[in-house]
PDB file of C-alpha atoms in Angstrom:
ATOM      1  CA  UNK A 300       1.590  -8.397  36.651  1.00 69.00           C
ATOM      2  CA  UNK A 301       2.903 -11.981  35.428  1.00 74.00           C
ATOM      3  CA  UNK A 302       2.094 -12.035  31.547  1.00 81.00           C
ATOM      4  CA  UNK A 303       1.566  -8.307  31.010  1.00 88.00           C
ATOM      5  CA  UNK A 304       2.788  -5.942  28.592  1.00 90.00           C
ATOM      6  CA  UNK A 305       3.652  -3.127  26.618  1.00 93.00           C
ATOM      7  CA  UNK A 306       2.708  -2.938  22.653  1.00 94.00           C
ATOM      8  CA  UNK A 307       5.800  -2.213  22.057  1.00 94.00           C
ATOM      9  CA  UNK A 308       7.492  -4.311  19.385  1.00 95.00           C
ATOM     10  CA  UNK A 309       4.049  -5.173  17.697  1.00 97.00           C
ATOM     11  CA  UNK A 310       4.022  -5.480  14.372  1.00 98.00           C
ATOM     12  CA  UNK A 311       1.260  -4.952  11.115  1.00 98.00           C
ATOM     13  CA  UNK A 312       1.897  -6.601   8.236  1.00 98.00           C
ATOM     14  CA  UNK A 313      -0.400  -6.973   4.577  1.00 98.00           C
ATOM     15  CA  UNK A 314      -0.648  -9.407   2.103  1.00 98.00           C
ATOM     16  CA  UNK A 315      -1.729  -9.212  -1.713  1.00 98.00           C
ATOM     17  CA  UNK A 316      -1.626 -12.643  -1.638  1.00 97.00           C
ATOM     18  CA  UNK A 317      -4.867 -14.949  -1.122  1.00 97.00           C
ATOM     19  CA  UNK A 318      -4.548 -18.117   1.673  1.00 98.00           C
ATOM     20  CA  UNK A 319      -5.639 -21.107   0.174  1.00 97.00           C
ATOM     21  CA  UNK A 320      -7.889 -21.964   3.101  1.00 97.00           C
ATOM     22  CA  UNK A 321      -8.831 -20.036   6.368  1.00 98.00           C
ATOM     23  CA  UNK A 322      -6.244 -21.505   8.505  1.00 97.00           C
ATOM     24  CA  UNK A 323      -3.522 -20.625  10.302  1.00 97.00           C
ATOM     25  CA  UNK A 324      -0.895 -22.711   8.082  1.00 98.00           C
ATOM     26  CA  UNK A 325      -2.500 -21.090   4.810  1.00 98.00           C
ATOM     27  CA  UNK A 326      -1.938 -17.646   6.338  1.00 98.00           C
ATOM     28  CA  UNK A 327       1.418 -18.611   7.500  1.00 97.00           C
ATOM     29  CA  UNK A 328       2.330 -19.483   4.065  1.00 97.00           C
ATOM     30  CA  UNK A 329       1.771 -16.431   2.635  1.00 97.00           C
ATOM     31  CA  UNK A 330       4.106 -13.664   2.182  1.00 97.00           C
ATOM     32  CA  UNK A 331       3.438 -10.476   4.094  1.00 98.00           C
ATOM     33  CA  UNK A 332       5.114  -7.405   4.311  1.00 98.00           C
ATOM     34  CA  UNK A 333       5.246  -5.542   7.487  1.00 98.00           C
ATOM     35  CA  UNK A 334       4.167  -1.973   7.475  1.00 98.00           C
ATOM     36  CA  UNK A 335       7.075   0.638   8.890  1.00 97.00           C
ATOM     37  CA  UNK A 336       6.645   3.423  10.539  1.00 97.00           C
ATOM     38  CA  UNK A 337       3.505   2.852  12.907  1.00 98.00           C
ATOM     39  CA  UNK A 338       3.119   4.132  16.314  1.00 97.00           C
ATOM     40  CA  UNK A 339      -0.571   2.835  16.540  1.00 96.00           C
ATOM     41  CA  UNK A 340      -2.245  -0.457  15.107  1.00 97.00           C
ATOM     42  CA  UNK A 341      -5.517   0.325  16.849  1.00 94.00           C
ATOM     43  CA  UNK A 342      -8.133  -2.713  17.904  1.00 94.00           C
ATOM     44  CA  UNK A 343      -6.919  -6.237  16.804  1.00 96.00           C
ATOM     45  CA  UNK A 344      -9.310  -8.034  14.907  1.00 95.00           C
ATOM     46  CA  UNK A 345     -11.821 -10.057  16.564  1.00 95.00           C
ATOM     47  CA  UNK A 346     -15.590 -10.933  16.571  1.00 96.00           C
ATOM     48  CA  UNK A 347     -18.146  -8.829  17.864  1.00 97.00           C
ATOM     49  CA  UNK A 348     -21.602 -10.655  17.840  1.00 98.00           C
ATOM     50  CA  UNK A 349     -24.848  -8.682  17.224  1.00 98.00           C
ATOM     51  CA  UNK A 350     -27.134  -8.824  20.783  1.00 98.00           C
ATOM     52  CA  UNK A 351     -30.727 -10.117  19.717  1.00 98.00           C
ATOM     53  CA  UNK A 352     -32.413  -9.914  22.926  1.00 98.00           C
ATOM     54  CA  UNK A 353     -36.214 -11.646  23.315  1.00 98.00           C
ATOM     55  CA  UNK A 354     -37.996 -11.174  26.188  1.00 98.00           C
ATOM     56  CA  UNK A 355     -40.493 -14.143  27.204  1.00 98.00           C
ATOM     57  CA  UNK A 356     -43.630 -14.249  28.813  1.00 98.00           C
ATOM     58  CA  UNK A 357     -42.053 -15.838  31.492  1.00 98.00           C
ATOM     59  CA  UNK A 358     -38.783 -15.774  33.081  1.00 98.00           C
ATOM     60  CA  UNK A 359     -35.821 -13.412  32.219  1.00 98.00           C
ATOM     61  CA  UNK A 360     -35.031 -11.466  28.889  1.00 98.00           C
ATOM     62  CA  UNK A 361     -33.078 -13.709  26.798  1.00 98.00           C
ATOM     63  CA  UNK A 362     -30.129 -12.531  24.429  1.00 98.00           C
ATOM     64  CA  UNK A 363     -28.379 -14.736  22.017  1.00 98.00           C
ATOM     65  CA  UNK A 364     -25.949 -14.058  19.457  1.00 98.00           C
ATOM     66  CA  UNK A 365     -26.467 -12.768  15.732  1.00 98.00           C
ATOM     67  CA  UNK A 366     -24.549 -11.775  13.073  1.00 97.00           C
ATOM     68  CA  UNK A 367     -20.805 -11.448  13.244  1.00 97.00           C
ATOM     69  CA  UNK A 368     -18.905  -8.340  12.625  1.00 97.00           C
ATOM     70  CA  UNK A 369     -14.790  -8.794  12.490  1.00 97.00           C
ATOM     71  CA  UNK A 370     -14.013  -5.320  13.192  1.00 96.00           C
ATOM     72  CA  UNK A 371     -12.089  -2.416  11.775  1.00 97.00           C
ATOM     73  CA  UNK A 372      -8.137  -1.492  12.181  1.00 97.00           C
ATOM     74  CA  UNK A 373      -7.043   1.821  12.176  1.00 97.00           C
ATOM     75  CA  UNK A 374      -3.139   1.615  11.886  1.00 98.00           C
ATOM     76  CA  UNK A 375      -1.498   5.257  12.025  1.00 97.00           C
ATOM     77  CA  UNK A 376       1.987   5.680  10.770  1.00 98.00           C
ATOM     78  CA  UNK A 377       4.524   8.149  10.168  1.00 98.00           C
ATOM     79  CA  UNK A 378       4.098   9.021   6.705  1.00 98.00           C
ATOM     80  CA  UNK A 379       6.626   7.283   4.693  1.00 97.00           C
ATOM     81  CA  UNK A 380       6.714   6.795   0.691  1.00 95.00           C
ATOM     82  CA  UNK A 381       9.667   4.843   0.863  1.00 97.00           C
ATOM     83  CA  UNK A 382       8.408   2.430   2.656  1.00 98.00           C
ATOM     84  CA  UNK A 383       7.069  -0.739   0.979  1.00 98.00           C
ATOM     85  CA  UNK A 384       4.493  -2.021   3.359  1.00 98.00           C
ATOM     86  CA  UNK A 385       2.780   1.868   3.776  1.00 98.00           C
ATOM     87  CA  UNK A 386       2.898   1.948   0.030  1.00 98.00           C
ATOM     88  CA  UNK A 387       1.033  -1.311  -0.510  1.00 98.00           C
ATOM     89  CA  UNK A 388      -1.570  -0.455   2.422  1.00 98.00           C
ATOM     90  CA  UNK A 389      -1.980   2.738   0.067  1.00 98.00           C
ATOM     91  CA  UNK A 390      -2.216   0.698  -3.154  1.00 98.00           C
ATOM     92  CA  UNK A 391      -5.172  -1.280  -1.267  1.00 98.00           C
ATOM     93  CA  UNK A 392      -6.719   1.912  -0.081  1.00 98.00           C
ATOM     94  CA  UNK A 393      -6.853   3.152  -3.800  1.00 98.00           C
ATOM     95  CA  UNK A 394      -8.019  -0.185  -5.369  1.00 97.00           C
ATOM     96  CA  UNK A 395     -11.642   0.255  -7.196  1.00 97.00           C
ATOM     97  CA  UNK A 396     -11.925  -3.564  -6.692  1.00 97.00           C
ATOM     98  CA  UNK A 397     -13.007  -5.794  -4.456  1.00 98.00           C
ATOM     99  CA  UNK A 398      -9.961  -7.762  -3.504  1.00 98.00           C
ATOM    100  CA  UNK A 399      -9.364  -8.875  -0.170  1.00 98.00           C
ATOM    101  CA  UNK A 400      -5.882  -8.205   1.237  1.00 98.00           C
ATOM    102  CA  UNK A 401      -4.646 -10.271   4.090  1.00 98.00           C
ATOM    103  CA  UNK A 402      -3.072  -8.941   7.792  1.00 98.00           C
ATOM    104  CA  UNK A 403      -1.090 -10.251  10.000  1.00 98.00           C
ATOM    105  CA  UNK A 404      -0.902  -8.329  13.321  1.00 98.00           C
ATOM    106  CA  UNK A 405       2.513  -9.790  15.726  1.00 98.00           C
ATOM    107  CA  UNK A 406       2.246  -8.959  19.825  1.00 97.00           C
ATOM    108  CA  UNK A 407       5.700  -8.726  21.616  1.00 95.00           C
ATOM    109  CA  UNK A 408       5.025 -12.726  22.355  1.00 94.00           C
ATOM    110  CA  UNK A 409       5.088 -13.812  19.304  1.00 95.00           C
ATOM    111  CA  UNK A 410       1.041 -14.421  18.953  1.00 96.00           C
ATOM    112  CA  UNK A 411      -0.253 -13.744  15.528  1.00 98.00           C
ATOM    113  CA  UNK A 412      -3.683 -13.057  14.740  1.00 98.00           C
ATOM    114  CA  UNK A 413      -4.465 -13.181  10.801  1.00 98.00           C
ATOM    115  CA  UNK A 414      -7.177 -11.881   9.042  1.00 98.00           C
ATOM    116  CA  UNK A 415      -8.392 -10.431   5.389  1.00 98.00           C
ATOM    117  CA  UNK A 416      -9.967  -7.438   4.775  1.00 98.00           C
ATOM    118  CA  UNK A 417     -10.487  -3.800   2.599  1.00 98.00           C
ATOM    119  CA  UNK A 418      -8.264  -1.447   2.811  1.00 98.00           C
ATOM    120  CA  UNK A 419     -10.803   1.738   2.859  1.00 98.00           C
ATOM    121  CA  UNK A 420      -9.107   4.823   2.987  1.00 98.00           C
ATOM    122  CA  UNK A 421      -5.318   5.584   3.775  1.00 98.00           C
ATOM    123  CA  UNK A 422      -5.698   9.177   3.760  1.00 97.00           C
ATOM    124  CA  UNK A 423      -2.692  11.231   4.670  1.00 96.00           C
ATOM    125  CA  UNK A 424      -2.731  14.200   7.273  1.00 96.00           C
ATOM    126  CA  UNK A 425      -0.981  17.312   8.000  1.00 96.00           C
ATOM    127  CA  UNK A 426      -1.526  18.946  11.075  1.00 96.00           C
ATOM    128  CA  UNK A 427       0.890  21.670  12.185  1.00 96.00           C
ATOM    129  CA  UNK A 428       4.192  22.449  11.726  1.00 97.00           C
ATOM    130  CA  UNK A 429       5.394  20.784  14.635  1.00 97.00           C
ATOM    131  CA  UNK A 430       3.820  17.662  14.255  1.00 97.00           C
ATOM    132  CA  UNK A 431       5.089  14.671  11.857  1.00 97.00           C
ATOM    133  CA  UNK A 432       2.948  14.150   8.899  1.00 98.00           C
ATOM    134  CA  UNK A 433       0.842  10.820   9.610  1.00 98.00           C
ATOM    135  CA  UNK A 434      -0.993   8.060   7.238  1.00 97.00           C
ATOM    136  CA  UNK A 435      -4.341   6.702   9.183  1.00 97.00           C
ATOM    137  CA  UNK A 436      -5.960   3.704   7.271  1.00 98.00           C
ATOM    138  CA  UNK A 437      -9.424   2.535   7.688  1.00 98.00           C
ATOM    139  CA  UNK A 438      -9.074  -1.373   7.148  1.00 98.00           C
ATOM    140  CA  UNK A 439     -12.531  -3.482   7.185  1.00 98.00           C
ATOM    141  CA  UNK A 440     -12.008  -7.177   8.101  1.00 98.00           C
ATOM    142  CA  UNK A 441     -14.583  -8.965   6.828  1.00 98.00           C
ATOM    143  CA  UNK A 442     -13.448 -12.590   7.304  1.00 98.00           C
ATOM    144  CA  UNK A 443     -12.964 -14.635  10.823  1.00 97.00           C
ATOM    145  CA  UNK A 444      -9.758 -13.855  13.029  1.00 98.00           C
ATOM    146  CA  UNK A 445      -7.353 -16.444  13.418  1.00 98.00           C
ATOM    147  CA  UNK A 446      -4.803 -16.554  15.894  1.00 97.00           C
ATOM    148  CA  UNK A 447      -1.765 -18.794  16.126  1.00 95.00           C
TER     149      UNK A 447
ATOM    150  CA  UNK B  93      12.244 -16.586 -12.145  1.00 61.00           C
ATOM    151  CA  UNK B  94      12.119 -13.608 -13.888  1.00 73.00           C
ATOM    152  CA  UNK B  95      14.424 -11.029 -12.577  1.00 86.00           C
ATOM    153  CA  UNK B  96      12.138  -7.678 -11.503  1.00 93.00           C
ATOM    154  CA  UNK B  97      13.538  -4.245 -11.271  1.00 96.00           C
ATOM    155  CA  UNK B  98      12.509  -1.838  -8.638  1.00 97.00           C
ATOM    156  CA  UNK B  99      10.878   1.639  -9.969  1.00 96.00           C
ATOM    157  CA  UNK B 100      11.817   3.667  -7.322  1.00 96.00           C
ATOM    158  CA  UNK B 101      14.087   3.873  -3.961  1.00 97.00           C
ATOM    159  CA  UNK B 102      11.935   1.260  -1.252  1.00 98.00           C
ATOM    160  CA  UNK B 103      12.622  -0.382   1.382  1.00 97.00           C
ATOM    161  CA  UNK B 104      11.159  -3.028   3.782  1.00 97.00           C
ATOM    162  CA  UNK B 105      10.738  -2.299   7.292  1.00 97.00           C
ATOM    163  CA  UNK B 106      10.334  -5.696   7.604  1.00 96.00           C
ATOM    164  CA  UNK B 107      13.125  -7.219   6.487  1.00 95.00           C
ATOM    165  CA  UNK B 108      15.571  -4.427   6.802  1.00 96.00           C
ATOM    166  CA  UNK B 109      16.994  -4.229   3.391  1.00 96.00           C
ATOM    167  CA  UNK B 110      16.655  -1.206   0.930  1.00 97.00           C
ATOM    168  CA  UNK B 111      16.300  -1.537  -3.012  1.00 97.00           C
ATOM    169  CA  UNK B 112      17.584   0.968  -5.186  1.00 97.00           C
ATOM    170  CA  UNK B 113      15.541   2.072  -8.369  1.00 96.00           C
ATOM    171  CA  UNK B 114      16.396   0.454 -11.686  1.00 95.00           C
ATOM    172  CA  UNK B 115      18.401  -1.910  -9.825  1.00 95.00           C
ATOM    173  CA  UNK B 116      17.152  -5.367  -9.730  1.00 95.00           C
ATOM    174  CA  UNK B 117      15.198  -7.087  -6.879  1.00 95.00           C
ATOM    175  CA  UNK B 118      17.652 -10.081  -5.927  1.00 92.00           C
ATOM    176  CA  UNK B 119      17.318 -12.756  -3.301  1.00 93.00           C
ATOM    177  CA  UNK B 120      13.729 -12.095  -2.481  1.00 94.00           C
ATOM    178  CA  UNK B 121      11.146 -14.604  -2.791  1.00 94.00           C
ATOM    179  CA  UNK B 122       8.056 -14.516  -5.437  1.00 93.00           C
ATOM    180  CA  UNK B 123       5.712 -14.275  -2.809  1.00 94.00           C
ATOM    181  CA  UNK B 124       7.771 -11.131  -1.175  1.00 96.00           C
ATOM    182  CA  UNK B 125       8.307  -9.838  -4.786  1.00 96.00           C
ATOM    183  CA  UNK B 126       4.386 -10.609  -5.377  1.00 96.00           C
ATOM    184  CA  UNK B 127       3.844  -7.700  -2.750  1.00 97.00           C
ATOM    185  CA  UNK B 128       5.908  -5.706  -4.257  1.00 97.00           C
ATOM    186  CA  UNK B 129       4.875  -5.955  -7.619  1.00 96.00           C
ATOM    187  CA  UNK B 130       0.964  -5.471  -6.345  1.00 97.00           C
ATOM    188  CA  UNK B 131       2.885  -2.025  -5.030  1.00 97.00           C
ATOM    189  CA  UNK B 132       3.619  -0.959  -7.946  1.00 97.00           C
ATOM    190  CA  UNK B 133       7.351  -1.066  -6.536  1.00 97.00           C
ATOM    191  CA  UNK B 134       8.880  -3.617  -9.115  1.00 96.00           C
ATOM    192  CA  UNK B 135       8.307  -5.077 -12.452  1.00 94.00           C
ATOM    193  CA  UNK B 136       9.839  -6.655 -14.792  1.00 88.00           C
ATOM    194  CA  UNK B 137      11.015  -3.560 -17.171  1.00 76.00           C
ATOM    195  CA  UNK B 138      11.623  -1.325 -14.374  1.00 64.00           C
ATOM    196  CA  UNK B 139       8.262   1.064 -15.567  1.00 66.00           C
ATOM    197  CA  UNK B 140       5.869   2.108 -13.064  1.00 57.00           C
ATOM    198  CA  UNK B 141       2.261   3.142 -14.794  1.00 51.00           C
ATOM    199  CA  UNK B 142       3.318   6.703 -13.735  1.00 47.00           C
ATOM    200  CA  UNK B 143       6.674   5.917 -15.389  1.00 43.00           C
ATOM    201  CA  UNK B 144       4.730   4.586 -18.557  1.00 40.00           C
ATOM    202  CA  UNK B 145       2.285   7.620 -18.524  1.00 40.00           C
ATOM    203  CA  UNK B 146       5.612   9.987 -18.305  1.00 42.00           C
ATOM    204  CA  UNK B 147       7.309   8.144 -21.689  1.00 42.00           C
ATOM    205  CA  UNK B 148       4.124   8.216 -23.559  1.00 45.00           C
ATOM    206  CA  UNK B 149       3.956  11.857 -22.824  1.00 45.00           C
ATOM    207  CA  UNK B 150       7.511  12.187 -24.062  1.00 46.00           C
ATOM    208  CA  UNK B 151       6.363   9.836 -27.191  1.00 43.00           C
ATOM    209  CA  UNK B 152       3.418  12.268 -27.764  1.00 46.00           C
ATOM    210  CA  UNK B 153       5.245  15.010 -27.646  1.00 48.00           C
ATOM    211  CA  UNK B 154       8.241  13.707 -29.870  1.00 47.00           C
ATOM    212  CA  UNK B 155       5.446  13.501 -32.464  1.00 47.00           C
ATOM    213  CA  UNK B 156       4.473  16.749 -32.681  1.00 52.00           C
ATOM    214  CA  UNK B 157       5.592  18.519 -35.787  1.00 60.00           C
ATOM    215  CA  UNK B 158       7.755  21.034 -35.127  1.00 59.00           C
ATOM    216  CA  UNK B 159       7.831  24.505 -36.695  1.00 66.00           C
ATOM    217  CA  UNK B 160      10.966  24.248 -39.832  1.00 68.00           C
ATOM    218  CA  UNK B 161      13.582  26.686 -39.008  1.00 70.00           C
ATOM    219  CA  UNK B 162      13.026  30.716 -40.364  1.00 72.00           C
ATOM    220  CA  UNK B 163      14.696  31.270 -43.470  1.00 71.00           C
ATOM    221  CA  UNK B 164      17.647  33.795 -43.139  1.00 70.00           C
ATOM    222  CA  UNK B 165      17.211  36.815 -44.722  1.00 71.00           C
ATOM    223  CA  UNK B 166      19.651  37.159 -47.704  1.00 70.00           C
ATOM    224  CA  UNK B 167      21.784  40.712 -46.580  1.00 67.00           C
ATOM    225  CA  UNK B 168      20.769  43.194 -48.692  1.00 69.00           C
ATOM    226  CA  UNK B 169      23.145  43.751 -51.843  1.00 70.00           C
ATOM    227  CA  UNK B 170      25.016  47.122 -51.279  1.00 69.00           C
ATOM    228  CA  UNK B 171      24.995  48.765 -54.289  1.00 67.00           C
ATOM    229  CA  UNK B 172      27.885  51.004 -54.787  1.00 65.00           C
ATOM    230  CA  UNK B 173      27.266  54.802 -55.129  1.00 58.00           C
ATOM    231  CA  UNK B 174      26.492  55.538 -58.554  1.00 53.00           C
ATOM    232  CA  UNK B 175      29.781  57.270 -59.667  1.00 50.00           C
ATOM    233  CA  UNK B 176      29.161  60.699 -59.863  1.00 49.00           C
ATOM    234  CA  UNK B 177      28.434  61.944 -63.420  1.00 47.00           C
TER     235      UNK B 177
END
Protein backbone atom coordinates (compact mmCIF):
# COMPACT_ATOMS: atom_id res chain seq x y z
CA UNK A 1 0.00 0.00 0.00
CA UNK A 2 1.39 3.50 -1.37
CA UNK A 3 2.09 5.61 1.92
CA UNK A 4 2.10 2.77 4.44
CA UNK A 5 4.32 1.81 7.10
CA UNK A 6 6.09 0.29 9.78
CA UNK A 7 6.72 2.25 13.30
CA UNK A 8 9.85 1.53 13.02
CA UNK A 9 12.25 4.44 13.41
CA UNK A 10 9.63 6.48 15.52
CA UNK A 11 10.83 8.42 17.96
CA UNK A 12 9.54 9.97 21.76
CA UNK A 13 11.08 12.75 22.92
CA UNK A 14 10.30 15.21 26.41
CA UNK A 15 10.80 18.57 27.17
CA UNK A 16 11.25 20.47 30.63
CA UNK A 17 11.05 23.35 28.76
CA UNK A 18 7.68 25.48 28.34
CA UNK A 19 6.67 26.73 24.42
CA UNK A 20 5.99 30.18 24.44
CA UNK A 21 2.74 29.73 22.54
CA UNK A 22 0.80 26.57 21.33
CA UNK A 23 2.27 26.40 17.97
CA UNK A 24 4.18 24.39 16.05
CA UNK A 25 7.27 26.95 15.76
CA UNK A 26 7.15 27.42 19.72
CA UNK A 27 7.37 23.64 20.10
CA UNK A 28 9.96 23.44 17.49
CA UNK A 29 12.02 25.79 19.38
CA UNK A 30 12.28 23.98 22.27
CA UNK A 31 14.83 21.54 23.20
CA UNK A 32 13.75 17.94 23.60
CA UNK A 33 15.46 14.99 24.40
CA UNK A 34 14.54 11.78 22.84
CA UNK A 35 13.83 8.88 25.08
CA UNK A 36 16.19 5.56 24.27
CA UNK A 37 15.40 2.41 24.58
CA UNK A 38 11.57 2.12 23.57
CA UNK A 39 10.04 -0.64 21.72
CA UNK A 40 6.44 0.83 22.21
CA UNK A 41 5.17 4.58 22.23
CA UNK A 42 1.55 3.47 22.46
CA UNK A 43 -1.50 5.87 21.01
CA UNK A 44 -0.25 9.27 19.62
CA UNK A 45 -1.89 12.08 21.03
CA UNK A 46 -4.99 13.30 19.61
CA UNK A 47 -8.54 14.54 20.51
CA UNK A 48 -11.22 12.42 21.50
CA UNK A 49 -14.55 14.45 21.83
CA UNK A 50 -17.16 13.50 24.49
CA UNK A 51 -20.62 12.12 22.47
CA UNK A 52 -23.64 14.24 23.93
CA UNK A 53 -26.38 12.67 22.15
CA UNK A 54 -30.18 14.45 22.32
CA UNK A 55 -32.86 12.83 20.97
CA UNK A 56 -35.79 15.18 19.55
CA UNK A 57 -39.29 14.87 19.38
CA UNK A 58 -38.97 14.67 15.91
CA UNK A 59 -36.54 13.38 13.52
CA UNK A 60 -33.29 11.41 14.34
CA UNK A 61 -31.16 11.33 17.65
CA UNK A 62 -28.75 14.04 17.42
CA UNK A 63 -25.04 13.84 18.81
CA UNK A 64 -22.70 16.71 18.92
CA UNK A 65 -19.44 17.11 20.38
CA UNK A 66 -18.42 17.95 24.13
CA UNK A 67 -15.57 18.19 26.02
CA UNK A 68 -12.15 17.34 24.71
CA UNK A 69 -9.92 14.75 26.11
CA UNK A 70 -6.10 14.66 24.49
CA UNK A 71 -5.37 11.24 25.46
CA UNK A 72 -2.83 9.22 27.36
CA UNK A 73 0.74 7.71 26.10
CA UNK A 74 2.02 4.74 27.41
CA UNK A 75 5.71 4.56 26.13
CA UNK A 76 7.47 1.16 27.30
CA UNK A 77 11.19 0.98 27.24
CA UNK A 78 13.96 -1.16 28.06
CA UNK A 79 14.93 -0.10 31.36
CA UNK A 80 17.88 2.06 31.12
CA UNK A 81 19.42 4.49 33.95
CA UNK A 82 21.93 5.68 31.75
CA UNK A 83 19.90 7.00 29.57
CA UNK A 84 19.04 10.73 29.72
CA UNK A 85 15.67 10.96 28.14
CA UNK A 86 14.24 7.65 30.43
CA UNK A 87 15.76 9.46 33.35
CA UNK A 88 13.98 12.76 32.76
CA UNK A 89 10.55 10.89 31.86
CA UNK A 90 11.30 9.40 35.48
CA UNK A 91 12.13 12.80 37.02
CA UNK A 92 8.54 13.92 35.60
CA UNK A 93 6.92 10.80 36.88
CA UNK A 94 8.29 11.64 40.46
CA UNK A 95 7.53 15.43 40.38
CA UNK A 96 4.91 16.45 43.33
CA UNK A 97 4.15 19.49 41.08
CA UNK A 98 2.14 20.41 38.58
CA UNK A 99 4.44 21.21 35.73
CA UNK A 100 3.65 20.40 32.35
CA UNK A 101 6.39 18.67 30.35
CA UNK A 102 6.30 18.83 26.62
CA UNK A 103 6.47 15.62 23.85
CA UNK A 104 7.37 15.37 20.75
CA UNK A 105 6.45 12.03 19.09
CA UNK A 106 8.59 11.62 15.23
CA UNK A 107 6.87 8.87 12.57
CA UNK A 108 9.41 7.32 10.05
CA UNK A 109 8.19 10.45 7.66
CA UNK A 110 9.30 12.91 9.45
CA UNK A 111 5.65 14.14 10.87
CA UNK A 112 5.79 15.45 14.35
CA UNK A 113 2.97 15.71 16.55
CA UNK A 114 3.72 17.91 19.83
CA UNK A 115 1.98 18.04 22.85
CA UNK A 116 2.34 18.80 26.87
CA UNK A 117 1.35 16.76 29.46
CA UNK A 118 1.98 14.82 33.21
CA UNK A 119 4.14 12.41 33.46
CA UNK A 120 2.03 10.00 35.97
CA UNK A 121 3.79 7.08 36.85
CA UNK A 122 7.06 5.54 35.26
CA UNK A 123 7.00 2.53 37.26
CA UNK A 124 9.60 -0.07 36.53
CA UNK A 125 8.82 -3.92 36.04
CA UNK A 126 10.42 -7.17 36.45
CA UNK A 127 8.89 -10.04 35.09
CA UNK A 128 10.92 -13.24 34.76
CA UNK A 129 14.21 -14.11 34.33
CA UNK A 130 14.09 -14.31 30.78
CA UNK A 131 12.53 -11.25 30.03
CA UNK A 132 14.36 -7.65 29.90
CA UNK A 133 13.46 -5.44 32.71
CA UNK A 134 10.98 -2.68 31.20
CA UNK A 135 9.95 1.11 32.29
CA UNK A 136 6.02 1.73 31.28
CA UNK A 137 5.01 5.47 31.81
CA UNK A 138 1.56 6.71 32.13
CA UNK A 139 1.77 10.27 30.41
CA UNK A 140 -1.60 12.51 30.54
CA UNK A 141 -1.76 15.13 27.74
CA UNK A 142 -3.80 17.64 28.74
CA UNK A 143 -3.22 20.34 26.09
CA UNK A 144 -4.26 20.25 22.13
CA UNK A 145 -2.06 18.05 19.66
CA UNK A 146 -0.19 19.75 17.16
CA UNK A 147 1.23 18.26 14.25
CA UNK A 148 3.77 19.66 11.83
CA UNK B 1 27.48 30.19 29.91
CA UNK B 2 28.26 28.54 32.85
CA UNK B 3 30.10 25.38 32.32
CA UNK B 4 27.85 22.28 34.04
CA UNK B 5 29.33 19.05 35.12
CA UNK B 6 27.59 15.80 34.68
CA UNK B 7 26.86 13.72 38.09
CA UNK B 8 26.89 10.53 36.74
CA UNK B 9 27.75 8.36 33.41
CA UNK B 10 24.53 9.51 30.73
CA UNK B 11 24.05 9.49 27.59
CA UNK B 12 21.59 10.73 24.89
CA UNK B 13 19.94 8.39 22.69
CA UNK B 14 19.18 11.19 20.84
CA UNK B 15 22.06 12.69 19.92
CA UNK B 16 24.42 9.83 20.23
CA UNK B 17 27.03 11.19 22.47
CA UNK B 18 27.88 9.89 26.07
CA UNK B 19 29.00 12.21 29.09
CA UNK B 20 31.20 11.00 31.61
CA UNK B 21 30.60 11.93 35.39
CA UNK B 22 32.50 14.87 36.83
CA UNK B 23 33.47 15.69 33.44
CA UNK B 24 32.00 18.75 32.04
CA UNK B 25 28.99 19.04 29.64
CA UNK B 26 30.66 20.80 26.48
CA UNK B 27 29.16 21.80 23.18
CA UNK B 28 25.59 21.29 24.17
CA UNK B 29 23.12 23.93 24.05
CA UNK B 30 21.26 25.59 27.27
CA UNK B 31 18.13 24.37 26.19
CA UNK B 32 19.67 20.59 25.80
CA UNK B 33 21.62 21.24 29.08
CA UNK B 34 18.16 22.71 30.55
CA UNK B 35 16.91 18.97 30.20
CA UNK B 36 19.54 17.76 31.66
CA UNK B 37 19.83 19.80 34.52
CA UNK B 38 15.77 19.26 35.19
CA UNK B 39 17.33 15.40 35.24
CA UNK B 40 19.19 15.86 37.80
CA UNK B 41 22.10 14.76 35.30
CA UNK B 42 24.27 18.03 35.44
CA UNK B 43 24.88 21.04 37.49
CA UNK B 44 27.04 23.36 37.95
CA UNK B 45 29.27 21.77 40.97
CA UNK B 46 28.96 18.37 39.73
CA UNK B 47 26.49 17.37 43.10
CA UNK B 48 23.43 15.53 42.55
CA UNK B 49 20.83 15.99 45.72
CA UNK B 50 21.69 12.28 46.35
CA UNK B 51 25.35 13.35 46.03
CA UNK B 52 24.63 16.33 48.51
CA UNK B 53 22.60 14.05 50.92
CA UNK B 54 25.78 11.48 50.77
CA UNK B 55 28.47 14.54 51.85
CA UNK B 56 26.24 15.83 54.48
CA UNK B 57 26.10 12.38 55.85
CA UNK B 58 29.87 12.26 55.70
CA UNK B 59 29.79 15.99 57.34
CA UNK B 60 27.48 14.59 60.10
CA UNK B 61 29.35 11.95 60.76
CA UNK B 62 32.84 13.79 60.74
CA UNK B 63 31.22 15.64 63.66
CA UNK B 64 30.66 13.10 65.85
CA UNK B 65 33.00 13.01 68.77
CA UNK B 66 34.95 10.25 68.77
CA UNK B 67 35.88 8.07 71.75
CA UNK B 68 39.93 9.45 72.93
CA UNK B 69 42.24 6.62 72.60
CA UNK B 70 42.55 3.93 75.93
CA UNK B 71 45.30 4.81 78.03
CA UNK B 72 48.11 2.10 78.01
CA UNK B 73 48.54 0.37 80.95
CA UNK B 74 51.94 1.26 82.57
CA UNK B 75 53.77 -2.62 82.76
CA UNK B 76 53.82 -3.54 86.05
CA UNK B 77 57.24 -2.74 87.93
CA UNK B 78 59.03 -6.14 88.55
CA UNK B 79 60.27 -6.03 91.75
CA UNK B 80 63.30 -8.06 92.24
CA UNK B 81 63.16 -11.05 94.69
CA UNK B 82 63.79 -9.85 98.01
CA UNK B 83 67.38 -11.20 98.58
CA UNK B 84 67.15 -13.95 100.72
CA UNK B 85 67.91 -13.12 104.39
Amino acid sequence: MPGSTTAAGSTLAISAGTPSAQTAAAFAALAFTVIGGLDKIGPVPSATFAKVEFQPLLGGKDKLKGSADYGSMAPSAAYDDSDAGQTLLRTAAADETQKLYAFKTTYPNGTVVYAQGRVFSAPDTIEGADSVLMTNADIGITTKPIKA
Amino acid sequence: MKTMIATRDFKDAGTGRAFAAGHPIEDVSAAILGNYEAAGLASADGDTADAGAATDAEAAAATVDTPTPAKRKAAPRRRKAAAAS
